[in-house]
Amino acid sequence: MNARSVANKTTAISDYASSETDILAITETWMKTCDPVIATELTPPGFLLHHVPRLDRVGGEVAILYRSYFKLIEKENPEMTSFESAQCTFKTEGCKSLTLLVIYRPPSSNFTTFLDEFATCLENLIPSPNEIIILGDFNVHYDDTSDHQANHLKSLLIGFSLQQHISDATHLSGHTLDLVISRQDKLVLTSTAIDLMISDHKVIEISLDIDRPRATRKIFRVEPELSKLEVN
């Protein structure tokens, strides 16, 4: 979810997270510091908030809302100049571990630098034995086959044997800016872009082939024929 400021949208985001998701990744929180009032309003019962502020200037920033039964292990990556990120591993007893890398690339950032720095992230991430999901706002017209930036990014993903799952327009003016990336396996079962009218970006909903913990199954939204982890 690209929120373009959570400050006046805390109730809408909290309600959505509590009814629809197990993990909600948010880009462009615009919080700067984790304001305790906003953080409390944003975090629904049964969830925890992990926020990565950007202290050098206003704007950007990423956060993750997640169900409180997860054990979150944060990975501190080297500081990048072309994008913001949060990398966390979610663990639950008896289930596969999931490493989530959330990306926000400002449209003004140098794209060549971004490719180099993103490649460095991937080199460190790909050897992990965990399931891997990379998602966020890349600010690249990924759907445009004539877009040079998109084509360079596609080549990079192919080089790491990664797959990008979103084909719908994710911005209200068109183009696929928000991406979901995984290994070339069957981890991502479904992906959908929906307009919640929270910002000028649609929300990406994905369902993963990771079983939920049996002890906490009752707090999840259960589909008629499928009970899998929901990450948005």
CSV table of N, CA, C and O in Angstrom, one decimal, residues 84-171:
chain,number,residue,atom,x,y,z
A,84,GLU,N,14.4,3.6,-0.1
A,84,GLU,CA,14.2,3.3,1.3
A,84,GLU,C,13.7,1.8,1.4
A,84,GLU,O,13.0,1.4,0.4
A,85,SER,N,14.0,1.2,2.5
A,85,SER,CA,13.6,-0.2,2.6
A,85,SER,C,13.5,-0.6,4.0
A,85,SER,O,14.0,0.0,4.9
A,86,ALA,N,12.7,-1.7,4.2
A,86,ALA,CA,12.6,-2.4,5.4
A,86,ALA,C,12.7,-3.9,5.1
A,86,ALA,O,11.9,-4.4,4.3
A,87,GLN,N,13.6,-4.6,5.7
A,87,GLN,CA,13.8,-6.1,5.5
A,87,GLN,C,13.6,-6.8,6.8
A,87,GLN,O,14.3,-6.5,7.8
A,88,CYS,N,12.6,-7.6,6.9
A,88,CYS,CA,12.2,-8.4,8.1
A,88,CYS,C,11.9,-9.8,7.8
A,88,CYS,O,11.4,-10.1,6.7
A,89,THR,N,12.2,-10.7,8.7
A,89,THR,CA,11.9,-12.1,8.6
A,89,THR,C,10.8,-12.4,9.7
A,89,THR,O,10.9,-12.0,10.8
A,90,PHE,N,9.7,-13.0,9.2
A,90,PHE,CA,8.6,-13.3,10.0
A,90,PHE,C,8.6,-14.8,10.3
A,90,PHE,O,8.6,-15.6,9.4
A,91,LYS,N,8.6,-15.1,11.6
A,91,LYS,CA,8.7,-16.5,12.0
A,91,LYS,C,7.4,-16.9,12.9
A,91,LYS,O,7.0,-16.1,13.7
A,92,THR,N,6.9,-18.1,12.7
A,92,THR,CA,5.9,-18.6,13.5
A,92,THR,C,6.2,-20.1,13.7
A,92,THR,O,6.7,-20.8,12.8
A,93,GLU,N,5.8,-20.6,14.9
A,93,GLU,CA,6.2,-22.0,15.2
A,93,GLU,C,5.4,-23.0,14.2
A,93,GLU,O,4.2,-22.9,14.0
A,94,GLY,N,6.2,-23.9,13.7
A,94,GLY,CA,5.6,-24.9,12.8
A,94,GLY,C,5.4,-24.5,11.4
A,94,GLY,O,4.8,-25.2,10.6
A,95,CYS,N,5.7,-23.2,11.0
A,95,CYS,CA,5.4,-22.7,9.6
A,95,CYS,C,6.7,-22.2,9.0
A,95,CYS,O,7.7,-21.9,9.7
A,96,LYS,N,6.7,-22.1,7.7
A,96,LYS,CA,7.8,-21.6,7.0
A,96,LYS,C,8.1,-20.1,7.4
A,96,LYS,O,7.2,-19.4,7.7
A,97,SER,N,9.4,-19.8,7.4
A,97,SER,CA,9.8,-18.4,7.7
A,97,SER,C,9.7,-17.6,6.4
A,97,SER,O,10.0,-18.1,5.3
A,98,LEU,N,9.2,-16.3,6.5
A,98,LEU,CA,9.1,-15.5,5.3
A,98,LEU,C,9.9,-14.2,5.5
A,98,LEU,O,9.8,-13.5,6.5
A,99,THR,N,10.8,-14.0,4.6
A,99,THR,CA,11.6,-12.7,4.6
A,99,THR,C,10.9,-11.8,3.6
A,99,THR,O,10.7,-12.1,2.4
A,100,LEU,N,10.6,-10.6,4.1
A,100,LEU,CA,9.9,-9.5,3.4
A,100,LEU,C,10.8,-8.3,3.2
A,100,LEU,O,11.3,-7.8,4.2
A,101,LEU,N,11.0,-7.9,2.0
A,101,LEU,CA,11.8,-6.7,1.7
A,101,LEU,C,10.8,-5.7,1.1
A,101,LEU,O,10.3,-5.9,0.0
A,102,VAL,N,10.6,-4.6,1.8
A,102,VAL,CA,9.7,-3.5,1.3
A,102,VAL,C,10.5,-2.4,0.8
A,102,VAL,O,11.5,-1.9,1.4
A,103,ILE,N,10.2,-2.0,-0.4
A,103,ILE,CA,11.0,-1.0,-1.2
A,103,ILE,C,10.1,0.3,-1.5
A,103,ILE,O,9.0,0.2,-1.9
A,104,TYR,N,10.7,1.5,-1.2
A,104,TYR,CA,10.2,2.7,-1.8
A,104,TYR,C,11.3,3.4,-2.5
A,104,TYR,O,12.2,3.9,-1.9
A,105,ARG,N,11.1,3.6,-3.8
A,105,ARG,CA,12.1,4.3,-4.6
A,105,ARG,C,11.5,5.6,-5.1
A,105,ARG,O,10.5,5.7,-5.8
A,106,PRO,N,12.0,6.8,-4.6
A,106,PRO,CA,11.4,8.1,-5.0
A,106,PRO,C,11.6,8.3,-6.5
A,106,PRO,O,12.7,7.8,-7.0
A,107,PRO,N,10.7,8.9,-7.2
A,107,PRO,CA,10.8,9.1,-8.6
A,107,PRO,C,12.0,9.9,-9.0
A,107,PRO,O,12.5,9.9,-10.1
A,108,SER,N,12.6,10.7,-8.1
A,108,SER,CA,13.7,11.6,-8.4
A,108,SER,C,15.0,10.9,-8.2
A,108,SER,O,16.1,11.5,-8.6
A,109,SER,N,15.1,9.7,-7.7
A,109,SER,CA,16.3,9.0,-7.4
A,109,SER,C,17.0,8.6,-8.7
A,109,SER,O,16.3,8.3,-9.7
A,110,ASN,N,18.3,8.6,-8.7
A,110,ASN,CA,19.1,8.2,-9.9
A,110,ASN,C,18.9,6.7,-10.2
A,110,ASN,O,19.1,5.8,-9.3
A,111,PHE,N,18.4,6.4,-11.4
A,111,PHE,CA,18.0,5.0,-11.7
A,111,PHE,C,19.2,4.0,-11.8
A,111,PHE,O,19.1,2.9,-11.3
A,112,THR,N,20.3,4.5,-12.3
A,112,THR,CA,21.5,3.7,-12.4
A,112,THR,C,22.0,3.3,-11.0
A,112,THR,O,22.4,2.2,-10.8
A,113,THR,N,22.0,4.3,-10.1
A,113,THR,CA,22.4,4.0,-8.8
A,113,THR,C,21.4,3.0,-8.1
A,113,THR,O,21.8,2.1,-7.4
A,114,PHE,N,20.1,3.2,-8.4
A,114,PHE,CA,19.1,2.3,-7.8
A,114,PHE,C,19.4,0.9,-8.3
A,114,PHE,O,19.4,-0.1,-7.5
A,115,LEU,N,19.7,0.6,-9.6
A,115,LEU,CA,19.9,-0.7,-10.0
A,115,LEU,C,21.1,-1.3,-9.3
A,115,LEU,O,21.1,-2.5,-8.9
A,116,ASP,N,22.2,-0.6,-9.1
A,116,ASP,CA,23.4,-1.1,-8.5
A,116,ASP,C,23.1,-1.4,-7.0
A,116,ASP,O,23.5,-2.5,-6.5
A,117,GLU,N,22.4,-0.5,-6.3
A,117,GLU,CA,22.1,-0.7,-4.9
A,117,GLU,C,21.1,-1.9,-4.7
A,117,GLU,O,21.2,-2.7,-3.8
A,118,PHE,N,20.1,-1.9,-5.6
A,118,PHE,CA,19.1,-3.0,-5.5
A,118,PHE,C,19.8,-4.4,-5.8
A,118,PHE,O,19.5,-5.4,-5.1
A,119,ALA,N,20.7,-4.4,-6.7
A,119,ALA,CA,21.4,-5.6,-7.0
A,119,ALA,C,22.2,-6.1,-5.8
A,119,ALA,O,22.3,-7.3,-5.5
A,120,THR,N,22.8,-5.1,-5.1
A,120,THR,CA,23.5,-5.5,-3.8
A,120,THR,C,22.6,-6.1,-2.8
A,120,THR,O,22.9,-7.1,-2.1
A,121,CYS,N,21.4,-5.5,-2.7
A,121,CYS,CA,20.4,-6.1,-1.8
A,121,CYS,C,20.0,-7.5,-2.2
A,121,CYS,O,20.0,-8.4,-1.3
A,122,LEU,N,19.8,-7.7,-3.4
A,122,LEU,CA,19.5,-9.1,-3.9
A,122,LEU,C,20.6,-10.1,-3.7
A,122,LEU,O,20.3,-11.2,-3.3
A,123,GLU,N,21.8,-9.7,-3.9
A,123,GLU,CA,23.0,-10.6,-3.7
A,123,GLU,C,23.0,-11.1,-2.2
A,123,GLU,O,23.4,-12.2,-2.0
A,124,ASN,N,22.6,-10.2,-1.3
A,124,ASN,CA,22.6,-10.6,0.1
A,124,ASN,C,21.3,-11.4,0.5
A,124,ASN,O,21.4,-12.2,1.4
A,125,LEU,N,20.2,-11.1,-0.2
A,125,LEU,CA,19.0,-11.7,0.1
A,125,LEU,C,18.7,-13.1,-0.5
A,125,LEU,O,18.2,-14.0,0.2
A,126,ILE,N,19.1,-13.3,-1.7
A,126,ILE,CA,18.7,-14.5,-2.5
A,126,ILE,C,19.3,-15.8,-1.8
A,126,ILE,O,18.6,-16.8,-1.9
A,127,PRO,N,20.5,-15.8,-1.3
A,127,PRO,CA,20.9,-17.1,-0.7
A,127,PRO,C,20.1,-17.5,0.6
A,127,PRO,O,20.3,-18.7,1.0
A,128,SER,N,19.2,-16.7,1.1
A,128,SER,CA,18.5,-17.1,2.3
A,128,SER,C,17.6,-18.3,2.0
A,128,SER,O,17.0,-18.5,0.9
A,129,PRO,N,17.6,-19.2,3.0
A,129,PRO,CA,16.7,-20.4,2.8
A,129,PRO,C,15.2,-20.1,3.0
A,129,PRO,O,14.4,-21.0,2.8
A,130,ASN,N,14.9,-18.9,3.5
A,130,ASN,CA,13.5,-18.6,3.8
A,130,ASN,C,12.8,-18.3,2.5
A,130,ASN,O,13.3,-18.1,1.4
A,131,GLU,N,11.4,-18.4,2.6
A,131,GLU,CA,10.6,-17.9,1.5
A,131,GLU,C,10.9,-16.4,1.4
A,131,GLU,O,11.1,-15.7,2.4
A,132,ILE,N,10.8,-15.8,0.2
A,132,ILE,CA,11.2,-14.4,-0.1
A,132,ILE,C,10.1,-13.7,-0.8
A,132,ILE,O,9.6,-14.2,-1.9
A,133,ILE,N,9.7,-12.5,-0.4
A,133,ILE,CA,8.8,-11.6,-1.1
A,133,ILE,C,9.5,-10.2,-1.1
A,133,ILE,O,9.8,-9.7,0.0
A,134,ILE,N,9.6,-9.6,-2.2
A,134,ILE,CA,10.0,-8.2,-2.4
A,134,ILE,C,8.9,-7.4,-3.0
A,134,ILE,O,8.3,-7.8,-4.0
A,135,LEU,N,8.5,-6.3,-2.3
A,135,LEU,CA,7.4,-5.6,-2.8
A,135,LEU,C,7.5,-4.1,-2.5
A,135,LEU,O,8.4,-3.7,-1.7
A,136,GLY,N,6.7,-3.3,-3.2
A,136,GLY,CA,6.7,-1.9,-2.9
A,136,GLY,C,6.5,-1.0,-4.1
A,136,GLY,O,6.2,-1.5,-5.2
A,137,ASP,N,6.8,0.3,-4.0
A,137,ASP,CA,6.6,1.2,-5.0
A,137,ASP,C,8.0,1.5,-5.7
A,137,ASP,O,8.8,2.2,-5.1
A,138,PHE,N,8.2,1.0,-6.9
A,138,PHE,CA,9.5,1.1,-7.6
A,138,PHE,C,9.5,2.4,-8.5
A,138,PHE,O,10.6,2.7,-9.0
A,139,ASN,N,8.4,3.0,-8.7
A,139,ASN,CA,8.3,4.2,-9.6
A,139,ASN,C,8.9,3.9,-10.9
A,139,ASN,O,9.7,4.8,-11.4
A,140,VAL,N,8.6,2.8,-11.5
A,140,VAL,CA,9.0,2.4,-12.8
A,140,VAL,C,7.8,1.9,-13.6
A,140,VAL,O,7.0,1.2,-13.0
A,141,HIS,N,7.7,2.3,-14.8
A,141,HIS,CA,6.5,1.9,-15.7
A,141,HIS,C,6.8,0.5,-16.1
A,141,HIS,O,7.1,0.2,-17.3
A,142,TYR,N,6.6,-0.5,-15.2
A,142,TYR,CA,7.0,-1.9,-15.5
A,142,TYR,C,6.2,-2.5,-16.7
A,142,TYR,O,6.7,-3.4,-17.3
A,143,ASP,N,5.0,-2.0,-16.9
A,143,ASP,CA,4.1,-2.5,-17.9
A,143,ASP,C,4.5,-2.0,-19.3
A,143,ASP,O,4.1,-2.6,-20.3
A,144,ASP,N,5.3,-1.0,-19.4
A,144,ASP,CA,5.7,-0.4,-20.7
A,144,ASP,C,6.9,-1.1,-21.3
A,144,ASP,O,8.0,-0.9,-20.8
A,145,THR,N,6.7,-1.8,-22.4
A,145,THR,CA,7.8,-2.6,-23.0
A,145,THR,C,8.8,-1.7,-23.7
A,145,THR,O,9.9,-2.2,-24.0
A,146,SER,N,8.5,-0.4,-23.9
A,146,SER,CA,9.5,0.5,-24.5
A,146,SER,C,10.2,1.3,-23.5
A,146,SER,O,11.1,2.1,-23.8
A,147,ASP,N,9.9,1.1,-22.2
A,147,ASP,CA,10.5,1.9,-21.1
A,147,ASP,C,11.9,1.3,-20.8
A,147,ASP,O,12.0,0.2,-20.4
A,148,HIS,N,12.9,2.1,-21.0
A,148,HIS,CA,14.3,1.6,-20.8
A,148,HIS,C,14.5,1.2,-19.3
A,148,HIS,O,15.2,0.2,-19.0
A,149,GLN,N,14.0,2.0,-18.4
A,149,GLN,CA,14.2,1.7,-17.0
A,149,GLN,C,13.6,0.3,-16.6
A,149,GLN,O,14.1,-0.5,-15.9
A,150,ALA,N,12.3,0.2,-17.1
A,150,ALA,CA,11.6,-1.1,-16.8
A,150,ALA,C,12.4,-2.3,-17.4
A,150,ALA,O,12.5,-3.3,-16.7
A,151,ASN,N,12.9,-2.1,-18.6
A,151,ASN,CA,13.6,-3.2,-19.2
A,151,ASN,C,14.9,-3.6,-18.5
A,151,ASN,O,15.2,-4.7,-18.4
A,152,HIS,N,15.6,-2.6,-18.0
A,152,HIS,CA,16.8,-2.8,-17.2
A,152,HIS,C,16.4,-3.6,-15.9
A,152,HIS,O,17.1,-4.5,-15.5
A,153,LEU,N,15.3,-3.2,-15.3
A,153,LEU,CA,14.9,-3.8,-14.1
A,153,LEU,C,14.5,-5.3,-14.3
A,153,LEU,O,14.8,-6.2,-13.6
A,154,LYS,N,13.8,-5.5,-15.4
A,154,LYS,CA,13.4,-6.8,-15.8
A,154,LYS,C,14.6,-7.7,-16.0
A,154,LYS,O,14.7,-8.9,-15.6
A,155,SER,N,15.6,-7.2,-16.7
A,155,SER,CA,16.9,-8.0,-16.9
A,155,SER,C,17.5,-8.3,-15.6
A,155,SER,O,18.1,-9.4,-15.4
A,156,LEU,N,17.5,-7.4,-14.7
A,156,LEU,CA,18.1,-7.6,-13.3
A,156,LEU,C,17.4,-8.8,-12.6
A,156,LEU,O,18.0,-9.7,-12.1
A,157,LEU,N,16.1,-8.7,-12.7
A,157,LEU,CA,15.3,-9.8,-12.0
A,157,LEU,C,15.5,-11.2,-12.6
A,157,LEU,O,15.7,-12.2,-12.0
A,158,ILE,N,15.6,-11.2,-14.0
A,158,ILE,CA,15.9,-12.4,-14.7
A,158,ILE,C,17.2,-13.0,-14.3
A,158,ILE,O,17.4,-14.2,-14.1
A,159,GLY,N,18.2,-12.1,-14.1
A,159,GLY,CA,19.5,-12.5,-13.8
A,159,GLY,C,19.6,-13.2,-12.4
A,159,GLY,O,20.5,-14.0,-12.1
A,160,PHE,N,18.7,-12.8,-11.5
A,160,PHE,CA,18.6,-13.4,-10.2
A,160,PHE,C,17.5,-14.5,-10.1
A,160,PHE,O,17.2,-15.0,-9.0
A,161,SER,N,16.9,-14.9,-11.3
A,161,SER,CA,15.9,-15.9,-11.3
A,161,SER,C,14.7,-15.5,-10.5
A,161,SER,O,14.1,-16.4,-9.8
A,162,LEU,N,14.3,-14.3,-10.6
A,162,LEU,CA,13.1,-13.8,-9.9
A,162,LEU,C,12.0,-13.5,-10.8
A,162,LEU,O,12.2,-13.2,-12.0
A,163,GLN,N,10.8,-13.5,-10.3
A,163,GLN,CA,9.6,-13.3,-11.0
A,163,GLN,C,8.8,-12.1,-10.5
A,163,GLN,O,8.6,-12.0,-9.3
A,164,GLN,N,8.3,-11.3,-11.4
A,164,GLN,CA,7.4,-10.2,-11.0
A,164,GLN,C,5.9,-10.5,-11.3
A,164,GLN,O,5.6,-10.9,-12.4
A,165,HIS,N,5.0,-10.3,-10.3
A,165,HIS,CA,3.7,-10.9,-10.4
A,165,HIS,C,2.6,-10.0,-10.8
A,165,HIS,O,1.5,-10.4,-11.2
A,166,ILE,N,2.8,-8.6,-10.8
A,166,ILE,CA,1.7,-7.7,-11.0
A,166,ILE,C,1.7,-7.2,-12.5
A,166,ILE,O,2.8,-6.7,-13.0
A,167,SER,N,0.6,-7.3,-13.1
A,167,SER,CA,0.4,-6.9,-14.5
A,167,SER,C,-0.6,-5.7,-14.6
A,167,SER,O,-0.6,-5.0,-15.6
A,168,ASP,N,-1.5,-5.6,-13.6
A,168,ASP,CA,-2.5,-4.5,-13.7
A,168,ASP,C,-1.8,-3.2,-13.4
A,168,ASP,O,-0.8,-3.1,-12.8
A,169,ALA,N,-2.5,-2.1,-13.9
A,169,ALA,CA,-2.1,-0.7,-13.5
A,169,ALA,C,-2.3,-0.6,-12.0
A,169,ALA,O,-3.3,-0.9,-11.5
A,170,THR,N,-1.3,0.0,-11.3
A,170,THR,CA,-1.4,0.2,-9.9
A,170,THR,C,-1.5,1.6,-9.5
A,170,THR,O,-1.7,1.9,-8.3
A,171,HIS,N,-1.3,2.5,-10.5
A,171,HIS,CA,-1.5,4.0,-10.2
A,171,HIS,C,-2.8,4.4,-11.0
A,171,HIS,O,-3.1,3.9,-12.1
